[in-house]
Amino acid sequence: MPDTATLLLGQTLRFDGDPFAMPIEQAARHDRQGGVMIRAGHVVEIGDGAALRAANPQAIVHDYGDCLISAGFVDAHAHYPQTGIIASWGKQLIDWLNTYTFPEETRFADQDVADAVAKTYFDLCLANGTTSTCSFCTIHPESVNAYFFEAAARGMRVAGGKTCMDRNAPDGLRDTPQSAYDDSKALLGSWHAKGRLRYAITPRFSPTSTPEQLAAMGALWAQHPDCLMQTHLSEQLPEIDWMHSLFPDAVDYLDTYERFGLIGKGALFGHAIHLKDREKARILESGSALVHCPTSNTFIGSGLFDMAGLKAAGHTVGLATDVGGGSSFSMLRTMAAAYEIAQLRGTALHPAQLYWLATQGSAMAMDAGHQIGNLGVGMEADIVVLDLASTPVIAQRAARASGFWESLFPTIMMGDDRATRAVWVNGREMQ
Ligand code: GUN
Ligand code: ZN
């Protein structure tokens, strides 16, 4: 029944621009008693709730009272196969990969394992109000099929791809330049641009790919430039030393991607903490995006992302959980960690900036900012409805707030899946 209209009533939050680039009052619009009209999977009107109700008497109404209605959260960097090893103790990046991650990813040769974990993963995302993801899979095509199948079953706009690795990984978890190319090409043929799905060409990171494999990935992206390309960049100092030992003539980490055509619009570089000036300049010039993964960066001990500096320079930056190096599925917990990391670097991010990063910022990093990540007429109706008093401590703090941002900030800092009152995906109520 595509013509059935649905009206969501509550507080609404949307963005007219980037709150890092203009005053908050111009960038963000909050309606105390707002309404969002949905029809055929899209937002068709936003405005005053009572006026929309009077003008649309036939609409099915969901009145969420004081809850906050916004775009659903967008997680721009995750590893769905690591769901089962989230919160594994005591290691930094390279040891963590070898001890926990690689053995777990080996299991995804089994289609049943991949199917079960993909189901759990998307259920957890939706429980946390995350309506879009950009995820690494494993080297196994089975893992990619499971990921896209489960996303499509839920109607979600997601991106992802086969993680390619042809060295420095255990038996059972290595492909070759040719098989990585062939498998990725076949998988993108099956899934890319089918409904709301987008393929991301995915070399894991240069330490686990030979130059030949990176060249094959660059060639594939050149043939399919409407795909995304995702990888890791400059996450930890020992990783950067390792990269230099493997690519002795590289001027810096980005060079190991750039020389093979793996930068540009549609490229997402996860972490990007320890960047050199040349790397920052080339990332900006090339239109590549950076993805900040704050719970992962503290959990694995990687370092402090320079949000203020990179945004001031004009970089495209998204926000992400990096599950399971990240320690939470919640983009609220992720915003809180981003706030804390920025504080350690001397900047207090405004709640509007944090919320924008978790929605429109991540959507733009995924080159989907015109489709998701904001409430606007014509945008796809991916929506989260948040209870801003979801626990006793949050409720008592929000009750003392003198304005909207002060009432939202306790949920950003202390909220989790208990704050999720409802989730809509493509105009359908999911939660
Ligand atoms: N670098 C290469 N692979 C990974 C991964 O799976 N997680 C994180 N956090 N960093 C990586
Ligand atoms: Zn990652």
mmCIF file of N, CA and C in Angstrom, residues 66-193:
data_model
loop_
_atom_site.group_PDB
_atom_site.id
_atom_site.type_symbol
_atom_site.label_atom_id
_atom_site.label_comp_id
_atom_site.label_asym_id
_atom_site.label_seq_id
_atom_site.Cartn_x
_atom_site.Cartn_y
_atom_site.Cartn_z
ATOM 1 N N ASP A 66 7.324 13.154 23.971
ATOM 2 C CA ASP A 66 8.540 13.965 24.122
ATOM 3 C C ASP A 66 9.771 13.333 23.496
ATOM 4 N N CYS A 67 9.609 12.154 22.906
ATOM 5 C CA CYS A 67 10.791 11.489 22.334
ATOM 6 C C CYS A 67 11.331 12.289 21.148
ATOM 7 N N LEU A 68 12.589 12.017 20.826
ATOM 8 C CA LEU A 68 13.272 12.745 19.746
ATOM 9 C C LEU A 68 13.273 11.910 18.470
ATOM 10 N N ILE A 69 12.770 12.499 17.393
ATOM 11 C CA ILE A 69 12.744 11.843 16.082
ATOM 12 C C ILE A 69 13.861 12.451 15.234
ATOM 13 N N SER A 70 14.741 11.583 14.720
ATOM 14 C CA SER A 70 15.830 12.082 13.854
ATOM 15 C C SER A 70 16.133 11.018 12.809
ATOM 16 N N ALA A 71 17.063 11.354 11.928
ATOM 17 C CA ALA A 71 17.576 10.326 11.011
ATOM 18 C C ALA A 71 18.165 9.190 11.829
ATOM 19 N N GLY A 72 18.052 7.974 11.318
ATOM 20 C CA GLY A 72 18.696 6.834 11.959
ATOM 21 C C GLY A 72 20.216 7.008 11.932
ATOM 22 N N PHE A 73 20.880 6.314 12.838
ATOM 23 C CA PHE A 73 22.337 6.416 12.918
ATOM 24 C C PHE A 73 23.003 5.639 11.768
ATOM 25 N N VAL A 74 24.139 6.162 11.351
ATOM 26 C CA VAL A 74 24.892 5.564 10.244
ATOM 27 C C VAL A 74 26.280 5.191 10.765
ATOM 28 N N ASP A 75 26.602 3.921 10.740
ATOM 29 C CA ASP A 75 27.886 3.415 11.236
ATOM 30 C C ASP A 75 28.795 3.178 10.033
ATOM 31 N N ALA A 76 29.760 4.079 9.844
ATOM 32 C CA ALA A 76 30.517 4.115 8.593
ATOM 33 C C ALA A 76 31.732 3.186 8.552
ATOM 34 N N HIS A 77 31.965 2.408 9.615
ATOM 35 C CA HIS A 77 33.097 1.461 9.587
ATOM 36 C C HIS A 77 32.849 0.402 10.664
ATOM 37 N N ALA A 78 32.640 -0.821 10.227
ATOM 38 C CA ALA A 78 32.415 -1.921 11.177
ATOM 39 C C ALA A 78 32.922 -3.216 10.562
ATOM 40 N N HIS A 79 33.075 -4.206 11.434
ATOM 41 C CA HIS A 79 33.448 -5.563 10.983
ATOM 42 C C HIS A 79 32.380 -6.486 11.551
ATOM 43 N N TYR A 80 31.331 -6.745 10.763
ATOM 44 C CA TYR A 80 30.253 -7.571 11.330
ATOM 45 C C TYR A 80 30.743 -8.954 11.780
ATOM 46 N N PRO A 81 31.769 -9.541 11.089
ATOM 47 C CA PRO A 81 32.203 -10.874 11.546
ATOM 48 C C PRO A 81 32.851 -10.858 12.931
ATOM 49 N N GLN A 82 33.178 -9.678 13.452
ATOM 50 C CA GLN A 82 33.804 -9.606 14.774
ATOM 51 C C GLN A 82 32.784 -9.438 15.898
ATOM 52 N N THR A 83 31.504 -9.572 15.568
ATOM 53 C CA THR A 83 30.458 -9.449 16.589
ATOM 54 C C THR A 83 30.751 -10.374 17.777
ATOM 55 N N GLY A 84 31.150 -11.595 17.485
ATOM 56 C CA GLY A 84 31.334 -12.592 18.540
ATOM 57 C C GLY A 84 32.557 -12.383 19.413
ATOM 58 N N ILE A 85 33.494 -11.523 18.978
ATOM 59 C CA ILE A 85 34.707 -11.320 19.795
ATOM 60 C C ILE A 85 34.783 -9.902 20.338
ATOM 61 N N ILE A 86 33.680 -9.162 20.273
ATOM 62 C CA ILE A 86 33.682 -7.809 20.839
ATOM 63 C C ILE A 86 34.087 -7.906 22.317
ATOM 64 N N ALA A 87 34.832 -6.909 22.779
ATOM 65 C CA ALA A 87 35.279 -6.879 24.180
ATOM 66 C C ALA A 87 36.174 -8.075 24.516
ATOM 67 N N SER A 88 37.203 -8.266 23.706
ATOM 68 C CA SER A 88 38.216 -9.293 24.010
ATOM 69 C C SER A 88 39.431 -8.599 24.620
ATOM 70 N N TRP A 89 39.928 -9.148 25.704
ATOM 71 C CA TRP A 89 40.807 -8.431 26.627
ATOM 72 C C TRP A 89 42.271 -8.354 26.220
ATOM 73 N N GLY A 90 42.875 -7.233 26.470
ATOM 74 C CA GLY A 90 44.298 -7.152 26.746
ATOM 75 C C GLY A 90 45.296 -7.029 25.615
ATOM 76 N N LYS A 91 44.864 -6.715 24.391
ATOM 77 C CA LYS A 91 45.832 -6.685 23.287
ATOM 78 C C LYS A 91 45.767 -5.357 22.544
ATOM 79 N N GLN A 92 46.881 -4.997 21.920
ATOM 80 C CA GLN A 92 46.867 -3.884 20.984
ATOM 81 C C GLN A 92 46.780 -4.442 19.566
ATOM 82 N N LEU A 93 46.718 -3.542 18.581
ATOM 83 C CA LEU A 93 46.202 -3.913 17.257
ATOM 84 C C LEU A 93 46.734 -5.229 16.666
ATOM 85 N N ILE A 94 48.041 -5.352 16.501
ATOM 86 C CA ILE A 94 48.539 -6.498 15.733
ATOM 87 C C ILE A 94 48.317 -7.797 16.517
ATOM 88 N N ASP A 95 48.576 -7.753 17.828
ATOM 89 C CA ASP A 95 48.303 -8.925 18.681
ATOM 90 C C ASP A 95 46.813 -9.232 18.738
ATOM 91 N N TRP A 96 46.018 -8.176 18.762
ATOM 92 C CA TRP A 96 44.552 -8.360 18.828
ATOM 93 C C TRP A 96 44.050 -9.046 17.552
ATOM 94 N N LEU A 97 44.597 -8.622 16.411
ATOM 95 C CA LEU A 97 44.207 -9.271 15.153
ATOM 96 C C LEU A 97 44.588 -10.750 15.178
ATOM 97 N N ASN A 98 45.838 -11.036 15.581
ATOM 98 C CA ASN A 98 46.325 -12.419 15.529
ATOM 99 C C ASN A 98 45.673 -13.307 16.572
ATOM 100 N N THR A 99 45.374 -12.738 17.737
ATOM 101 C CA THR A 99 44.875 -13.553 18.850
ATOM 102 C C THR A 99 43.368 -13.812 18.733
ATOM 103 N N TYR A 100 42.641 -12.761 18.427
ATOM 104 C CA TYR A 100 41.173 -12.865 18.468
ATOM 105 C C TYR A 100 40.513 -12.824 17.081
ATOM 106 N N THR A 101 40.941 -11.837 16.277
ATOM 107 C CA THR A 101 40.193 -11.520 15.061
ATOM 108 C C THR A 101 40.356 -12.579 13.981
ATOM 109 N N PHE A 102 41.603 -12.894 13.661
ATOM 110 C CA PHE A 102 41.819 -13.823 12.556
ATOM 111 C C PHE A 102 41.221 -15.205 12.848
ATOM 112 N N PRO A 103 41.446 -15.777 14.046
ATOM 113 C CA PRO A 103 40.790 -17.082 14.296
ATOM 114 C C PRO A 103 39.266 -17.008 14.147
ATOM 115 N N GLU A 104 38.668 -15.922 14.623
ATOM 116 C CA GLU A 104 37.212 -15.798 14.511
ATOM 117 C C GLU A 104 36.790 -15.688 13.040
ATOM 118 N N GLU A 105 37.512 -14.892 12.279
ATOM 119 C CA GLU A 105 37.120 -14.689 10.874
ATOM 120 C C GLU A 105 37.258 -15.979 10.060
ATOM 121 N N THR A 106 38.159 -16.872 10.481
ATOM 122 C CA THR A 106 38.327 -18.147 9.780
ATOM 123 C C THR A 106 37.022 -18.944 9.750
ATOM 124 N N ARG A 107 36.183 -18.750 10.756
ATOM 125 C CA ARG A 107 34.943 -19.520 10.870
ATOM 126 C C ARG A 107 33.928 -19.184 9.770
ATOM 127 N N PHE A 108 34.158 -18.048 9.085
ATOM 128 C CA PHE A 108 33.142 -17.592 8.130
ATOM 129 C C PHE A 108 33.225 -18.285 6.770
ATOM 130 N N ALA A 109 34.103 -19.285 6.662
ATOM 131 C CA ALA A 109 34.044 -20.149 5.481
ATOM 132 C C ALA A 109 32.744 -20.949 5.497
ATOM 133 N N ASP A 110 32.170 -21.076 6.672
ATOM 134 C CA ASP A 110 30.938 -21.851 6.864
ATOM 135 C C ASP A 110 29.727 -20.913 6.683
ATOM 136 N N GLN A 111 28.931 -21.181 5.675
ATOM 137 C CA GLN A 111 27.779 -20.304 5.385
ATOM 138 C C GLN A 111 26.830 -20.190 6.578
ATOM 139 N N ASP A 112 26.675 -21.275 7.333
ATOM 140 C CA ASP A 112 25.749 -21.221 8.480
ATOM 141 C C ASP A 112 26.247 -20.248 9.550
ATOM 142 N N VAL A 113 27.563 -20.258 9.784
ATOM 143 C CA VAL A 113 28.133 -19.313 10.754
ATOM 144 C C VAL A 113 27.904 -17.891 10.265
ATOM 145 N N ALA A 114 28.217 -17.652 8.997
ATOM 146 C CA ALA A 114 28.062 -16.294 8.444
ATOM 147 C C ALA A 114 26.607 -15.839 8.544
ATOM 148 N N ASP A 115 25.680 -16.712 8.200
ATOM 149 C CA ASP A 115 24.251 -16.341 8.248
ATOM 150 C C ASP A 115 23.837 -15.977 9.675
ATOM 151 N N ALA A 116 24.249 -16.809 10.618
ATOM 152 C CA ALA A 116 23.816 -16.587 12.008
ATOM 153 C C ALA A 116 24.389 -15.279 12.553
ATOM 154 N N VAL A 117 25.679 -15.015 12.276
ATOM 155 C CA VAL A 117 26.293 -13.795 12.813
ATOM 156 C C VAL A 117 25.713 -12.556 12.120
ATOM 157 N N ALA A 118 25.465 -12.652 10.823
ATOM 158 C CA ALA A 118 24.884 -11.489 10.114
ATOM 159 C C ALA A 118 23.509 -11.151 10.697
ATOM 160 N N LYS A 119 22.734 -12.156 11.006
ATOM 161 C CA LYS A 119 21.411 -11.918 11.636
ATOM 162 C C LYS A 119 21.580 -11.199 12.971
ATOM 163 N N THR A 120 22.439 -11.759 13.813
ATOM 164 C CA THR A 120 22.670 -11.145 15.127
ATOM 165 C C THR A 120 23.161 -9.714 14.982
ATOM 166 N N TYR A 121 24.081 -9.524 14.037
ATOM 167 C CA TYR A 121 24.670 -8.191 13.834
ATOM 168 C C TYR A 121 23.593 -7.158 13.492
ATOM 169 N N PHE A 122 22.766 -7.462 12.510
ATOM 170 C CA PHE A 122 21.766 -6.455 12.122
ATOM 171 C C PHE A 122 20.693 -6.278 13.198
ATOM 172 N N ASP A 123 20.380 -7.334 13.925
ATOM 173 C CA ASP A 123 19.433 -7.164 15.037
ATOM 174 C C ASP A 123 20.008 -6.202 16.080
ATOM 175 N N LEU A 124 21.300 -6.346 16.367
ATOM 176 C CA LEU A 124 21.937 -5.445 17.338
ATOM 177 C C LEU A 124 22.004 -4.018 16.803
ATOM 178 N N CYS A 125 22.315 -3.868 15.515
ATOM 179 C CA CYS A 125 22.340 -2.514 14.932
ATOM 180 C C CYS A 125 20.979 -1.846 15.102
ATOM 181 N N LEU A 126 19.927 -2.533 14.716
ATOM 182 C CA LEU A 126 18.593 -1.914 14.775
ATOM 183 C C LEU A 126 18.182 -1.645 16.222
ATOM 184 N N ALA A 127 18.530 -2.543 17.126
ATOM 185 C CA ALA A 127 18.207 -2.309 18.541
ATOM 186 C C ALA A 127 18.861 -1.026 19.044
ATOM 187 N N ASN A 128 19.975 -0.649 18.420
ATOM 188 C CA ASN A 128 20.689 0.564 18.815
ATOM 189 C C ASN A 128 20.337 1.769 17.946
ATOM 190 N N GLY A 129 19.390 1.615 17.062
ATOM 191 C CA GLY A 129 18.977 2.752 16.228
ATOM 192 C C GLY A 129 19.867 2.995 15.030
ATOM 193 N N THR A 130 20.731 2.040 14.714
ATOM 194 C CA THR A 130 21.615 2.166 13.547
ATOM 195 C C THR A 130 20.909 1.559 12.342
ATOM 196 N N THR A 131 20.658 2.403 11.350
ATOM 197 C CA THR A 131 19.874 1.962 10.196
ATOM 198 C C THR A 131 20.734 1.725 8.958
ATOM 199 N N SER A 132 21.971 2.206 8.957
ATOM 200 C CA SER A 132 22.891 1.938 7.837
ATOM 201 C C SER A 132 24.274 1.608 8.371
ATOM 202 N N THR A 133 24.953 0.724 7.649
ATOM 203 C CA THR A 133 26.305 0.318 8.052
ATOM 204 C C THR A 133 27.197 0.216 6.820
ATOM 205 N N CYS A 134 28.486 0.372 7.054
ATOM 206 C CA CYS A 134 29.491 0.079 6.026
ATOM 207 C C CYS A 134 30.450 -0.893 6.684
ATOM 208 N N SER A 135 30.366 -2.157 6.289
ATOM 209 C CA SER A 135 31.089 -3.196 7.029
ATOM 210 C C SER A 135 32.084 -3.946 6.156
ATOM 211 N N PHE A 136 33.178 -4.327 6.795
ATOM 212 C CA PHE A 136 34.072 -5.330 6.241
ATOM 213 C C PHE A 136 33.407 -6.693 6.454
ATOM 214 N N CYS A 137 33.605 -7.604 5.508
ATOM 215 C CA CYS A 137 33.181 -8.991 5.713
ATOM 216 C C CYS A 137 34.469 -9.782 5.988
ATOM 217 N N THR A 138 34.577 -11.033 5.601
ATOM 218 C CA THR A 138 35.857 -11.747 5.707
ATOM 219 C C THR A 138 36.330 -12.062 4.288
ATOM 220 N N ILE A 139 37.380 -12.852 4.175
ATOM 221 C CA ILE A 139 37.837 -13.167 2.803
ATOM 222 C C ILE A 139 36.840 -14.075 2.081
ATOM 223 N N HIS A 140 35.903 -14.646 2.811
ATOM 224 C CA HIS A 140 35.025 -15.658 2.235
ATOM 225 C C HIS A 140 33.811 -15.033 1.553
ATOM 226 N N PRO A 141 33.546 -15.381 0.302
ATOM 227 C CA PRO A 141 32.332 -14.875 -0.350
ATOM 228 C C PRO A 141 31.067 -15.182 0.469
ATOM 229 N N GLU A 142 31.076 -16.316 1.188
ATOM 230 C CA GLU A 142 29.908 -16.666 2.023
ATOM 231 C C GLU A 142 29.568 -15.529 2.984
ATOM 232 N N SER A 143 30.602 -14.893 3.515
ATOM 233 C CA SER A 143 30.365 -13.835 4.507
ATOM 234 C C SER A 143 29.720 -12.617 3.856
ATOM 235 N N VAL A 144 30.072 -12.360 2.617
ATOM 236 C CA VAL A 144 29.499 -11.212 1.898
ATOM 237 C C VAL A 144 28.043 -11.516 1.546
ATOM 238 N N ASN A 145 27.813 -12.716 1.086
ATOM 239 C CA ASN A 145 26.432 -13.093 0.748
ATOM 240 C C ASN A 145 25.531 -13.002 1.974
ATOM 241 N N ALA A 146 26.012 -13.460 3.114
ATOM 242 C CA ALA A 146 25.201 -13.405 4.336
ATOM 243 C C ALA A 146 24.896 -11.962 4.718
ATOM 244 N N TYR A 147 25.902 -11.106 4.622
ATOM 245 C CA TYR A 147 25.744 -9.691 5.010
ATOM 246 C C TYR A 147 24.688 -8.999 4.152
ATOM 247 N N PHE A 148 24.839 -9.108 2.848
ATOM 248 C CA PHE A 148 23.898 -8.405 1.976
ATOM 249 C C PHE A 148 22.509 -9.045 2.031
ATOM 250 N N PHE A 149 22.454 -10.350 2.154
ATOM 251 C CA PHE A 149 21.141 -11.020 2.231
ATOM 252 C C PHE A 149 20.360 -10.517 3.444
ATOM 253 N N GLU A 150 21.020 -10.448 4.582
ATOM 254 C CA GLU A 150 20.314 -10.032 5.811
ATOM 255 C C GLU A 150 19.955 -8.544 5.773
ATOM 256 N N ALA A 151 20.817 -7.729 5.193
ATOM 257 C CA ALA A 151 20.485 -6.297 5.065
ATOM 258 C C ALA A 151 19.279 -6.124 4.151
ATOM 259 N N ALA A 152 19.294 -6.835 3.032
ATOM 260 C CA ALA A 152 18.180 -6.711 2.083
ATOM 261 C C ALA A 152 16.879 -7.193 2.712
ATOM 262 N N ALA A 153 16.968 -8.239 3.531
ATOM 263 C CA ALA A 153 15.754 -8.762 4.184
ATOM 264 C C ALA A 153 15.138 -7.714 5.100
ATOM 265 N N ARG A 154 15.966 -6.822 5.627
ATOM 266 C CA ARG A 154 15.477 -5.752 6.515
ATOM 267 C C ARG A 154 15.245 -4.444 5.768
ATOM 268 N N GLY A 155 15.547 -4.418 4.482
ATOM 269 C CA GLY A 155 15.340 -3.201 3.692
ATOM 270 C C GLY A 155 16.356 -2.117 3.957
ATOM 271 N N MET A 156 17.522 -2.479 4.498
ATOM 272 C CA MET A 156 18.492 -1.459 4.934
ATOM 273 C C MET A 156 19.411 -1.010 3.798
ATOM 274 N N ARG A 157 19.791 0.258 3.846
ATOM 275 C CA ARG A 157 20.826 0.765 2.943
ATOM 276 C C ARG A 157 22.177 0.487 3.592
ATOM 277 N N VAL A 158 22.938 -0.432 3.034
ATOM 278 C CA VAL A 158 24.251 -0.765 3.593
ATOM 279 C C VAL A 158 25.280 -0.867 2.486
ATOM 280 N N ALA A 159 26.534 -0.766 2.901
ATOM 281 C CA ALA A 159 27.656 -1.035 2.008
ATOM 282 C C ALA A 159 28.558 -2.063 2.676
ATOM 283 N N GLY A 160 29.301 -2.784 1.864
ATOM 284 C CA GLY A 160 30.226 -3.762 2.425
ATOM 285 C C GLY A 160 30.936 -4.501 1.316
ATOM 286 N N GLY A 161 31.881 -5.339 1.718
ATOM 287 C CA GLY A 161 32.597 -6.101 0.706
ATOM 288 C C GLY A 161 33.503 -7.150 1.308
ATOM 289 N N LYS A 162 33.976 -8.003 0.417
ATOM 290 C CA LYS A 162 34.920 -9.061 0.810
ATOM 291 C C LYS A 162 36.245 -8.446 1.234
ATOM 292 N N THR A 163 36.710 -8.781 2.430
ATOM 293 C CA THR A 163 38.002 -8.316 2.910
ATOM 294 C C THR A 163 39.102 -9.115 2.216
ATOM 295 N N CYS A 164 40.011 -8.408 1.557
ATOM 296 C CA CYS A 164 41.050 -9.090 0.785
ATOM 297 C C CYS A 164 42.374 -9.063 1.540
ATOM 298 N N MET A 165 43.009 -10.216 1.631
ATOM 299 C CA MET A 165 44.309 -10.358 2.331
ATOM 300 C C MET A 165 45.081 -11.481 1.655
ATOM 301 N N ASP A 166 46.298 -11.199 1.198
ATOM 302 C CA ASP A 166 47.077 -12.282 0.598
ATOM 303 C C ASP A 166 48.448 -12.466 1.251
ATOM 304 N N ARG A 167 48.634 -11.831 2.428
ATOM 305 C CA ARG A 167 49.872 -12.112 3.189
ATOM 306 C C ARG A 167 49.650 -11.717 4.655
ATOM 307 N N ASN A 168 50.545 -12.220 5.503
ATOM 308 C CA ASN A 168 50.512 -11.883 6.937
ATOM 309 C C ASN A 168 49.176 -12.195 7.593
ATOM 310 N N ALA A 169 48.561 -13.243 7.131
ATOM 311 C CA ALA A 169 47.335 -13.748 7.746
ATOM 312 C C ALA A 169 47.439 -15.273 7.760
ATOM 313 N N PRO A 170 46.734 -15.938 8.678
ATOM 314 C CA PRO A 170 46.918 -17.390 8.821
ATOM 315 C C PRO A 170 46.326 -18.187 7.651
ATOM 316 N N ASP A 171 46.681 -19.461 7.628
ATOM 317 C CA ASP A 171 46.092 -20.364 6.637
ATOM 318 C C ASP A 171 44.579 -20.313 6.769
ATOM 319 N N GLY A 172 43.927 -20.372 5.640
ATOM 320 C CA GLY A 172 42.465 -20.327 5.661
ATOM 321 C C GLY A 172 41.936 -18.907 5.617
ATOM 322 N N LEU A 173 42.848 -17.933 5.688
ATOM 323 C CA LEU A 173 42.389 -16.545 5.694
ATOM 324 C C LEU A 173 43.204 -15.702 4.692
ATOM 325 N N ARG A 174 43.756 -16.394 3.699
ATOM 326 C CA ARG A 174 44.471 -15.662 2.648
ATOM 327 C C ARG A 174 43.873 -15.998 1.298
ATOM 328 N N ASP A 175 43.770 -14.949 0.461
ATOM 329 C CA ASP A 175 43.406 -15.184 -0.930
ATOM 330 C C ASP A 175 44.638 -14.875 -1.779
ATOM 331 N N THR A 176 44.485 -14.571 -3.038
ATOM 332 C CA THR A 176 45.600 -14.189 -3.909
ATOM 333 C C THR A 176 45.168 -12.924 -4.652
ATOM 334 N N PRO A 177 46.094 -12.255 -5.320
ATOM 335 C CA PRO A 177 45.655 -11.088 -6.104
ATOM 336 C C PRO A 177 44.551 -11.463 -7.086
ATOM 337 N N GLN A 178 44.714 -12.600 -7.768
ATOM 338 C CA GLN A 178 43.732 -12.974 -8.782
ATOM 339 C C GLN A 178 42.397 -13.398 -8.164
ATOM 340 N N SER A 179 42.453 -14.232 -7.102
ATOM 341 C CA SER A 179 41.176 -14.691 -6.528
ATOM 342 C C SER A 179 40.464 -13.536 -5.827
ATOM 343 N N ALA A 180 41.222 -12.610 -5.233
ATOM 344 C CA ALA A 180 40.588 -11.446 -4.601
ATOM 345 C C ALA A 180 39.869 -10.617 -5.657
ATOM 346 N N TYR A 181 40.517 -10.449 -6.786
ATOM 347 C CA TYR A 181 39.911 -9.691 -7.888
ATOM 348 C C TYR A 181 38.670 -10.419 -8.412
ATOM 349 N N ASP A 182 38.833 -11.711 -8.686
ATOM 350 C CA ASP A 182 37.715 -12.467 -9.280
ATOM 351 C C ASP A 182 36.532 -12.545 -8.318
ATOM 352 N N ASP A 183 36.808 -12.865 -7.062
ATOM 353 C CA ASP A 183 35.705 -12.988 -6.087
ATOM 354 C C ASP A 183 35.009 -11.643 -5.864
ATOM 355 N N SER A 184 35.828 -10.589 -5.728
ATOM 356 C CA SER A 184 35.220 -9.270 -5.492
ATOM 357 C C SER A 184 34.366 -8.867 -6.689
ATOM 358 N N LYS A 185 34.866 -9.143 -7.881
ATOM 359 C CA LYS A 185 34.116 -8.776 -9.091
ATOM 360 C C LYS A 185 32.793 -9.551 -9.169
ATOM 361 N N ALA A 186 32.865 -10.833 -8.865
ATOM 362 C CA ALA A 186 31.635 -11.645 -8.905
ATOM 363 C C ALA A 186 30.649 -11.159 -7.840
ATOM 364 N N LEU A 187 31.153 -10.844 -6.657
ATOM 365 C CA LEU A 187 30.262 -10.405 -5.574
ATOM 366 C C LEU A 187 29.646 -9.050 -5.880
ATOM 367 N N LEU A 188 30.413 -8.158 -6.445
ATOM 368 C CA LEU A 188 29.811 -6.862 -6.766
ATOM 369 C C LEU A 188 28.803 -7.014 -7.897
ATOM 370 N N GLY A 189 29.063 -7.981 -8.779
ATOM 371 C CA GLY A 189 28.055 -8.271 -9.810
ATOM 372 C C GLY A 189 26.753 -8.762 -9.217
ATOM 373 N N SER A 190 26.847 -9.517 -8.130
ATOM 374 C CA SER A 190 25.632 -10.061 -7.494
ATOM 375 C C SER A 190 24.897 -9.020 -6.671
ATOM 376 N N TRP A 191 25.626 -8.126 -6.015
ATOM 377 C CA TRP A 191 24.987 -7.294 -4.980
ATOM 378 C C TRP A 191 24.987 -5.808 -5.237
ATOM 379 N N HIS A 192 25.995 -5.295 -5.948
ATOM 380 C CA HIS A 192 26.138 -3.843 -6.041
ATOM 381 C C HIS A 192 24.951 -3.190 -6.762
ATOM 382 N N ALA A 193 24.416 -2.145 -6.130
ATOM 383 C CA ALA A 193 23.308 -1.360 -6.700
ATOM 384 C C ALA A 193 22.023 -2.197 -6.835
#
